[in-house]
Amino acid sequence: MTQKDVFLRAFKISTANPGKNVDLVSRLAQALNNSNSANDRRLSLNTNSEKEDLLSSFKIEKQKIYCTMIRANIGNEVRPIAEDLLKQKTFQLSQLSKNELDGTQSILDFSYYLAIYDNLLITNLPRPHTISSTQTYLNWFVSSSEYEISPLVKKDISVQLSNIDSIVFKDSYFHGLPEGKDTEPSSETVQKSFLISQLEKLFVDASSFEEIDVNQLVSAKLVLQFKKKKIEESSDRQRVYGAMLKPIADLENITVRTRDKKRIVKGSGLQASTSVKIGVIENGLLEEPSLYLAMDKFKASLDKENDY
């Protein structure tokens, strides 16, 4: 059987109330069982959008749920997904025609799989897509706004927060930085104020970042330059790094530099992830049982290293 390399990423599930148990699995299972058809699970990205998200199929097991997610094109120029499929409780990707799968009719933008556990989500969501749309969808479907899904930071990450000198963003987040001479007393203040405002916009979908005093972390010039501050608890590292990584489409665009200038770490080296080989069936689709088994094994390995 032909095999394909599949990249899996791990995300931590939390709630706005740190003291509350994460009950997304039970709430999602109830909502899925109560849905009458796939039609009930369609979410338009916005009122003017020609795209929608759809949880097309699912498998509920003890303390975990496997899901298939579809990003579908729904514009006037696109033939819609067959109504008889949408009327079913679930439908498989293999039930879509080959034209729908290979993009000939432009119905399927992309698809991916989720494995949702008590406080962990594992997915093959294709890069450079971020997890934010998945978080929005799951909160919408369970009629909530409390669930936060952020990249799970590697437990053995060697770069401690107190040893970070700077973080360089190579994306376009800081385009339009006010110019000023370093000799002018107000220049650093203007730059810092501007960068902090951009930083807050950058982390707008990571509610945990609101708990952090940005001024205590950032001394900004043309990059984010960290002050020496001791924040070494694993929960702090997860909160800060998770908030930092969440909205970035391509983690290769982040570079973390240490104070001794000897270590340079790419953002992709911070998130818990793994690559697995999965069999491919007809129409280039992944063999789902093998994928779900690989997700479970990845989760088991993370359980040994993390207390979440």
mmCIF file of C-alpha atoms in Angstrom:
data_model
loop_
_atom_site.group_PDB
_atom_site.id
_atom_site.type_symbol
_atom_site.label_atom_id
_atom_site.label_comp_id
_atom_site.label_asym_id
_atom_site.label_seq_id
_atom_site.Cartn_x
_atom_site.Cartn_y
_atom_site.Cartn_z
ATOM 1 C CA MET A 1 0.000 0.000 0.000
ATOM 2 C CA THR A 2 1.198 3.487 -0.836
ATOM 3 C CA GLN A 3 2.024 5.571 2.221
ATOM 4 C CA LYS A 4 2.086 9.299 2.814
ATOM 5 C CA ASP A 5 3.945 11.420 5.359
ATOM 6 C CA VAL A 6 1.412 13.104 7.643
ATOM 7 C CA PHE A 7 2.381 15.906 10.007
ATOM 8 C CA LEU A 8 0.531 15.902 13.339
ATOM 9 C CA ARG A 9 0.346 18.881 15.701
ATOM 10 C CA ALA A 10 -0.776 18.848 19.327
ATOM 11 C CA PHE A 11 -2.880 21.559 20.972
ATOM 12 C CA LYS A 12 -3.869 22.121 24.584
ATOM 13 C CA ILE A 13 -7.558 22.604 25.359
ATOM 14 C CA SER A 14 -8.359 24.905 28.258
ATOM 15 C CA THR A 15 -11.210 27.094 29.461
ATOM 16 C CA ALA A 16 -11.473 30.747 30.385
ATOM 17 C CA ASN A 17 -11.926 29.573 33.981
ATOM 18 C CA PRO A 18 -8.698 27.780 35.002
ATOM 19 C CA GLY A 19 -10.488 26.040 37.866
ATOM 20 C CA LYS A 20 -13.127 24.453 35.639
ATOM 21 C CA ASN A 21 -12.757 20.963 34.215
ATOM 22 C CA VAL A 22 -12.349 20.814 30.460
ATOM 23 C CA ASP A 23 -15.523 19.048 29.363
ATOM 24 C CA LEU A 24 -15.365 19.640 25.613
ATOM 25 C CA VAL A 25 -15.492 15.916 24.762
ATOM 26 C CA SER A 26 -18.757 15.315 26.629
ATOM 27 C CA ARG A 27 -20.394 18.493 25.334
ATOM 28 C CA LEU A 28 -19.273 17.826 21.773
ATOM 29 C CA ALA A 29 -20.484 14.221 21.937
ATOM 30 C CA GLN A 30 -23.910 15.396 23.092
ATOM 31 C CA ALA A 31 -24.122 18.049 20.380
ATOM 32 C CA LEU A 32 -23.062 15.568 17.687
ATOM 33 C CA ASN A 33 -25.584 12.970 18.810
ATOM 34 C CA ASN A 34 -28.306 15.631 18.839
ATOM 35 C CA SER A 35 -27.556 16.839 15.313
ATOM 36 C CA ASN A 36 -30.029 15.374 12.824
ATOM 37 C CA SER A 37 -27.866 15.693 9.736
ATOM 38 C CA ALA A 38 -24.650 17.118 8.358
ATOM 39 C CA ASN A 39 -26.668 20.187 7.411
ATOM 40 C CA ASP A 40 -26.921 21.025 11.121
ATOM 41 C CA ARG A 41 -23.139 21.273 11.339
ATOM 42 C CA ARG A 42 -22.468 23.767 8.525
ATOM 43 C CA LEU A 43 -20.863 27.062 9.557
ATOM 44 C CA SER A 44 -20.299 29.876 7.069
ATOM 45 C CA LEU A 45 -17.055 31.736 7.730
ATOM 46 C CA ASN A 46 -18.973 35.029 7.542
ATOM 47 C CA THR A 47 -22.082 36.449 5.912
ATOM 48 C CA ASN A 48 -20.233 37.402 2.728
ATOM 49 C CA SER A 49 -17.988 34.351 2.614
ATOM 50 C CA GLU A 50 -18.052 31.749 -0.136
ATOM 51 C CA LYS A 51 -16.526 29.191 2.223
ATOM 52 C CA GLU A 52 -17.931 27.158 5.079
ATOM 53 C CA ASP A 53 -16.658 24.674 7.658
ATOM 54 C CA LEU A 54 -18.386 21.360 8.139
ATOM 55 C CA LEU A 55 -17.799 18.454 10.508
ATOM 56 C CA SER A 56 -18.805 15.763 8.025
ATOM 57 C CA SER A 57 -18.252 12.601 10.067
ATOM 58 C CA PHE A 58 -17.323 11.569 13.572
ATOM 59 C CA LYS A 59 -16.620 8.577 15.769
ATOM 60 C CA ILE A 60 -17.318 8.850 19.490
ATOM 61 C CA GLU A 61 -15.338 6.599 21.816
ATOM 62 C CA LYS A 62 -14.702 6.621 25.555
ATOM 63 C CA GLN A 63 -13.154 10.005 26.475
ATOM 64 C CA LYS A 64 -12.270 10.852 22.869
ATOM 65 C CA ILE A 65 -13.853 11.829 19.573
ATOM 66 C CA TYR A 66 -12.470 11.486 16.063
ATOM 67 C CA CYS A 67 -13.751 14.007 13.509
ATOM 68 C CA THR A 68 -13.418 14.776 9.829
ATOM 69 C CA MET A 69 -13.463 18.489 9.019
ATOM 70 C CA ILE A 70 -14.129 19.998 5.596
ATOM 71 C CA ARG A 71 -13.521 23.541 4.367
ATOM 72 C CA ALA A 72 -15.929 23.772 1.438
ATOM 73 C CA ASN A 73 -16.296 26.342 -1.318
ATOM 74 C CA ILE A 74 -19.934 27.417 -1.691
ATOM 75 C CA GLY A 75 -19.832 30.229 -4.249
ATOM 76 C CA ASN A 76 -22.253 30.635 -7.130
ATOM 77 C CA GLU A 77 -19.709 29.199 -9.543
ATOM 78 C CA VAL A 78 -19.335 26.012 -7.517
ATOM 79 C CA ARG A 79 -21.575 22.972 -7.599
ATOM 80 C CA PRO A 80 -22.594 22.335 -3.963
ATOM 81 C CA ILE A 81 -22.060 19.129 -2.015
ATOM 82 C CA ALA A 82 -24.859 16.739 -2.965
ATOM 83 C CA GLU A 83 -27.979 17.377 -0.884
ATOM 84 C CA ASP A 84 -28.499 13.669 -0.236
ATOM 85 C CA LEU A 85 -25.121 13.605 1.534
ATOM 86 C CA LEU A 86 -25.906 16.670 3.625
ATOM 87 C CA LYS A 87 -29.196 15.110 4.735
ATOM 88 C CA GLN A 88 -27.343 12.115 6.165
ATOM 89 C CA LYS A 89 -26.211 12.041 9.786
ATOM 90 C CA THR A 90 -22.622 11.757 8.538
ATOM 91 C CA PHE A 91 -20.835 11.180 5.262
ATOM 92 C CA GLN A 92 -17.304 10.118 4.410
ATOM 93 C CA LEU A 93 -14.807 11.894 2.190
ATOM 94 C CA SER A 94 -14.831 8.771 0.012
ATOM 95 C CA GLN A 95 -18.514 9.473 -0.766
ATOM 96 C CA LEU A 96 -17.602 12.690 -2.526
ATOM 97 C CA SER A 97 -16.975 12.264 -6.227
ATOM 98 C CA LYS A 98 -13.429 12.243 -7.540
ATOM 99 C CA ASN A 99 -14.076 15.633 -9.163
ATOM 100 C CA GLU A 100 -15.051 17.062 -5.781
ATOM 101 C CA LEU A 101 -11.937 15.635 -4.132
ATOM 102 C CA ASP A 102 -9.343 16.667 -6.696
ATOM 103 C CA GLY A 103 -10.670 20.207 -6.968
ATOM 104 C CA THR A 104 -11.977 19.926 -10.524
ATOM 105 C CA GLN A 105 -15.287 21.369 -9.341
ATOM 106 C CA SER A 106 -13.584 23.422 -6.580
ATOM 107 C CA ILE A 107 -15.996 22.109 -3.936
ATOM 108 C CA LEU A 108 -13.417 20.966 -1.416
ATOM 109 C CA ASP A 109 -10.958 23.662 -0.342
ATOM 110 C CA PHE A 110 -9.206 21.294 2.068
ATOM 111 C CA SER A 111 -9.994 18.653 4.670
ATOM 112 C CA TYR A 112 -8.364 17.445 7.870
ATOM 113 C CA TYR A 113 -8.889 15.193 10.858
ATOM 114 C CA LEU A 114 -9.189 15.855 14.580
ATOM 115 C CA ALA A 115 -8.705 13.610 17.583
ATOM 116 C CA ILE A 116 -10.166 15.362 20.635
ATOM 117 C CA TYR A 117 -9.312 14.100 24.107
ATOM 118 C CA ASP A 118 -10.070 15.497 27.584
ATOM 119 C CA ASN A 119 -7.611 18.383 27.396
ATOM 120 C CA LEU A 120 -5.734 17.709 24.198
ATOM 121 C CA LEU A 121 -6.437 18.000 20.485
ATOM 122 C CA ILE A 122 -4.312 16.370 17.797
ATOM 123 C CA THR A 123 -4.762 17.197 14.141
ATOM 124 C CA ASN A 124 -3.239 16.994 10.701
ATOM 125 C CA LEU A 125 -4.628 20.465 9.910
ATOM 126 C CA PRO A 126 -2.503 21.484 6.938
ATOM 127 C CA ARG A 127 -0.013 24.278 7.387
ATOM 128 C CA PRO A 128 -0.107 27.266 7.123
ATOM 129 C CA HIS A 129 -3.651 27.154 8.556
ATOM 130 C CA THR A 130 -3.873 28.101 12.231
ATOM 131 C CA ILE A 131 -6.074 26.425 14.843
ATOM 132 C CA SER A 132 -8.222 29.532 15.361
ATOM 133 C CA SER A 133 -10.945 28.560 12.879
ATOM 134 C CA THR A 134 -11.180 25.113 14.471
ATOM 135 C CA GLN A 135 -11.566 26.723 17.901
ATOM 136 C CA THR A 136 -14.295 28.994 16.541
ATOM 137 C CA TYR A 137 -16.131 26.066 14.965
ATOM 138 C CA LEU A 138 -16.050 23.848 18.068
ATOM 139 C CA ASN A 139 -17.186 26.681 20.348
ATOM 140 C CA TRP A 140 -20.002 27.516 17.933
ATOM 141 C CA PHE A 141 -21.165 23.932 17.663
ATOM 142 C CA VAL A 142 -21.367 23.389 21.433
ATOM 143 C CA SER A 143 -22.918 26.863 21.927
ATOM 144 C CA SER A 144 -20.008 28.167 23.960
ATOM 145 C CA SER A 145 -17.218 30.720 23.869
ATOM 146 C CA GLU A 146 -15.122 29.379 26.719
ATOM 147 C CA TYR A 147 -12.851 26.836 25.057
ATOM 148 C CA GLU A 148 -9.343 27.972 24.189
ATOM 149 C CA ILE A 149 -7.156 25.818 21.931
ATOM 150 C CA SER A 150 -3.465 26.720 21.855
ATOM 151 C CA PRO A 151 -0.319 24.996 20.554
ATOM 152 C CA LEU A 152 1.045 22.515 23.087
ATOM 153 C CA VAL A 153 4.603 23.533 23.919
ATOM 154 C CA LYS A 154 7.223 20.800 24.061
ATOM 155 C CA LYS A 155 7.908 19.706 27.622
ATOM 156 C CA ASP A 156 11.658 19.460 27.100
ATOM 157 C CA ILE A 157 12.022 22.880 25.504
ATOM 158 C CA SER A 158 15.524 24.034 26.347
ATOM 159 C CA VAL A 159 14.997 27.773 25.946
ATOM 160 C CA GLN A 160 13.698 29.121 29.250
ATOM 161 C CA LEU A 161 11.750 32.363 29.200
ATOM 162 C CA SER A 162 14.327 34.104 31.389
ATOM 163 C CA ASN A 163 17.021 33.222 28.849
ATOM 164 C CA ILE A 164 15.199 34.752 25.859
ATOM 165 C CA ASP A 165 16.867 37.852 24.525
ATOM 166 C CA SER A 166 14.588 38.508 21.589
ATOM 167 C CA ILE A 167 11.968 37.017 19.294
ATOM 168 C CA VAL A 168 12.116 38.003 15.639
ATOM 169 C CA PHE A 169 8.935 37.906 13.577
ATOM 170 C CA LYS A 170 9.631 37.645 9.855
ATOM 171 C CA ASP A 171 5.942 37.900 8.965
ATOM 172 C CA SER A 172 4.228 41.181 8.069
ATOM 173 C CA TYR A 173 2.838 41.901 11.537
ATOM 174 C CA PHE A 174 5.163 44.813 12.177
ATOM 175 C CA HIS A 175 5.058 46.512 8.804
ATOM 176 C CA GLY A 176 4.532 50.229 9.262
ATOM 177 C CA LEU A 177 6.719 50.572 12.338
ATOM 178 C CA PRO A 178 7.156 54.291 13.136
ATOM 179 C CA GLU A 179 10.606 55.531 12.239
ATOM 180 C CA GLY A 180 12.787 57.398 14.705
ATOM 181 C CA LYS A 181 16.379 57.982 15.683
ATOM 182 C CA ASP A 182 17.714 55.914 18.550
ATOM 183 C CA THR A 183 19.181 59.084 20.050
ATOM 184 C CA GLU A 184 15.758 60.629 20.528
ATOM 185 C CA PRO A 185 14.369 59.809 23.979
ATOM 186 C CA SER A 186 10.840 59.504 22.654
ATOM 187 C CA SER A 187 11.749 57.109 19.850
ATOM 188 C CA GLU A 188 12.002 53.957 21.940
ATOM 189 C CA THR A 189 8.796 54.884 23.732
ATOM 190 C CA VAL A 190 6.958 55.352 20.447
ATOM 191 C CA GLN A 191 8.342 52.121 19.018
ATOM 192 C CA LYS A 192 7.586 50.183 22.183
ATOM 193 C CA SER A 193 4.052 51.512 22.361
ATOM 194 C CA PHE A 194 3.469 50.674 18.719
ATOM 195 C CA LEU A 195 4.892 47.177 19.000
ATOM 196 C CA ILE A 196 2.934 46.404 22.156
ATOM 197 C CA SER A 197 -0.274 47.482 20.437
ATOM 198 C CA GLN A 198 0.625 45.220 17.498
ATOM 199 C CA LEU A 199 1.497 42.429 19.891
ATOM 200 C CA GLU A 200 -1.921 42.680 21.519
ATOM 201 C CA LYS A 201 -3.550 42.519 18.082
ATOM 202 C CA LEU A 202 -1.368 39.558 17.201
ATOM 203 C CA PHE A 203 -2.567 37.675 20.268
ATOM 204 C CA VAL A 204 -6.184 38.791 20.022
ATOM 205 C CA ASP A 205 -7.469 35.204 19.770
ATOM 206 C CA ALA A 206 -5.411 33.921 22.694
ATOM 207 C CA SER A 207 -7.314 34.921 25.815
ATOM 208 C CA SER A 208 -4.610 33.621 28.169
ATOM 209 C CA PHE A 209 -2.277 36.366 26.963
ATOM 210 C CA GLU A 210 -4.535 38.928 28.626
ATOM 211 C CA GLU A 211 -3.221 37.655 31.975
ATOM 212 C CA ILE A 212 0.318 38.658 31.090
ATOM 213 C CA ASP A 213 1.671 42.163 31.666
ATOM 214 C CA VAL A 214 3.225 42.831 28.260
ATOM 215 C CA ASN A 215 5.297 45.706 29.609
ATOM 216 C CA GLN A 216 7.005 43.264 31.959
ATOM 217 C CA LEU A 217 8.064 41.054 29.064
ATOM 218 C CA VAL A 218 8.884 43.311 26.165
ATOM 219 C CA SER A 219 11.472 45.989 25.609
ATOM 220 C CA ALA A 220 10.862 46.550 21.921
ATOM 221 C CA LYS A 221 13.019 48.086 19.241
ATOM 222 C CA LEU A 222 12.752 46.521 15.815
ATOM 223 C CA VAL A 223 12.218 43.092 17.333
ATOM 224 C CA LEU A 224 10.575 41.838 20.511
ATOM 225 C CA GLN A 225 13.394 42.117 23.021
ATOM 226 C CA PHE A 226 12.658 40.443 26.353
ATOM 227 C CA LYS A 227 13.597 41.921 29.692
ATOM 228 C CA LYS A 228 15.242 39.626 32.186
ATOM 229 C CA LYS A 229 12.305 38.275 34.132
ATOM 230 C CA LYS A 230 12.062 34.974 35.920
ATOM 231 C CA ILE A 231 9.016 33.096 34.628
ATOM 232 C CA GLU A 232 10.051 29.472 34.696
ATOM 233 C CA GLU A 233 7.005 27.440 35.700
ATOM 234 C CA SER A 234 5.874 25.038 32.972
ATOM 235 C CA SER A 235 2.375 26.547 33.099
ATOM 236 C CA ASP A 236 3.874 29.987 32.405
ATOM 237 C CA ARG A 237 5.897 28.635 29.493
ATOM 238 C CA GLN A 238 2.807 26.959 28.041
ATOM 239 C CA ARG A 239 0.762 30.146 28.428
ATOM 240 C CA VAL A 240 3.345 32.497 26.923
ATOM 241 C CA TYR A 241 4.671 30.274 24.140
ATOM 242 C CA GLY A 242 1.182 28.954 23.341
ATOM 243 C CA ALA A 243 -0.183 32.483 22.971
ATOM 244 C CA MET A 244 2.802 33.487 20.872
ATOM 245 C CA LEU A 245 2.587 30.545 18.459
ATOM 246 C CA LYS A 246 -1.178 30.309 18.056
ATOM 247 C CA PRO A 247 -1.861 33.020 15.444
ATOM 248 C CA ILE A 248 1.293 32.438 13.379
ATOM 249 C CA ALA A 249 0.566 30.739 10.078
ATOM 250 C CA ASP A 250 4.136 29.622 9.416
ATOM 251 C CA LEU A 251 6.163 28.929 12.559
ATOM 252 C CA GLU A 252 9.360 29.094 10.509
ATOM 253 C CA ASN A 253 8.779 32.862 10.546
ATOM 254 C CA ILE A 254 9.577 33.009 14.275
ATOM 255 C CA THR A 255 13.137 32.956 15.541
ATOM 256 C CA VAL A 256 13.928 32.844 19.257
ATOM 257 C CA ARG A 257 17.387 34.088 20.241
ATOM 258 C CA THR A 258 18.966 33.429 23.635
ATOM 259 C CA ARG A 259 20.902 35.939 25.711
ATOM 260 C CA ASP A 260 24.224 34.195 25.116
ATOM 261 C CA LYS A 261 23.532 34.475 21.350
ATOM 262 C CA LYS A 262 24.490 30.812 21.003
ATOM 263 C CA ARG A 263 21.038 29.325 20.493
ATOM 264 C CA ILE A 264 18.598 30.190 17.760
ATOM 265 C CA VAL A 265 15.342 28.245 17.827
ATOM 266 C CA LYS A 266 12.687 28.281 15.116
ATOM 267 C CA GLY A 267 9.083 28.560 16.232
ATOM 268 C CA SER A 268 8.408 25.152 14.698
ATOM 269 C CA GLY A 269 10.804 23.688 17.262
ATOM 270 C CA LEU A 270 8.606 24.856 20.139
ATOM 271 C CA GLN A 271 5.313 23.074 19.409
ATOM 272 C CA ALA A 272 4.748 19.385 20.146
ATOM 273 C CA SER A 273 4.484 17.680 16.766
ATOM 274 C CA THR A 274 5.439 14.511 14.939
ATOM 275 C CA SER A 275 5.509 13.052 11.447
ATOM 276 C CA VAL A 276 3.950 9.652 10.729
ATOM 277 C CA LYS A 277 3.462 7.458 7.672
ATOM 278 C CA ILE A 278 -0.165 6.656 6.853
ATOM 279 C CA GLY A 279 -1.527 4.420 4.121
ATOM 280 C CA VAL A 280 -3.344 6.003 1.188
ATOM 281 C CA ILE A 281 -6.517 4.520 -0.336
ATOM 282 C CA GLU A 282 -8.584 5.468 -3.367
ATOM 283 C CA ASN A 283 -8.639 9.092 -4.517
ATOM 284 C CA GLY A 284 -5.536 9.754 -2.411
ATOM 285 C CA LEU A 285 -7.486 9.657 0.848
ATOM 286 C CA LEU A 286 -5.797 8.679 4.086
ATOM 287 C CA GLU A 287 -6.540 5.343 5.725
ATOM 288 C CA GLU A 288 -8.516 6.685 8.687
ATOM 289 C CA PRO A 289 -8.096 3.787 11.184
ATOM 290 C CA SER A 290 -4.310 3.993 10.784
ATOM 291 C CA LEU A 291 -4.380 7.759 11.209
ATOM 292 C CA TYR A 292 -6.486 7.566 14.370
ATOM 293 C CA LEU A 293 -4.154 4.902 15.792
ATOM 294 C CA ALA A 294 -1.169 7.164 15.074
ATOM 295 C CA MET A 295 -2.937 10.054 16.816
ATOM 296 C CA ASP A 296 -3.582 7.855 19.867
ATOM 297 C CA LYS A 297 0.059 6.784 19.985
ATOM 298 C CA PHE A 298 1.205 10.392 19.739
ATOM 299 C CA LYS A 299 -1.164 11.310 22.543
ATOM 300 C CA ALA A 300 0.171 8.452 24.698
ATOM 301 C CA SER A 301 3.745 9.666 24.187
ATOM 302 C CA LEU A 302 2.722 13.193 25.176
ATOM 303 C CA ASP A 303 1.002 11.867 28.308
ATOM 304 C CA LYS A 304 4.327 10.467 29.498
ATOM 305 C CA GLU A 305 6.045 13.830 29.126
ATOM 306 C CA ASN A 306 3.369 16.320 30.154
ATOM 307 C CA ASP A 307 1.036 17.000 33.031
ATOM 308 C CA TYR A 308 -0.929 19.553 30.934
#
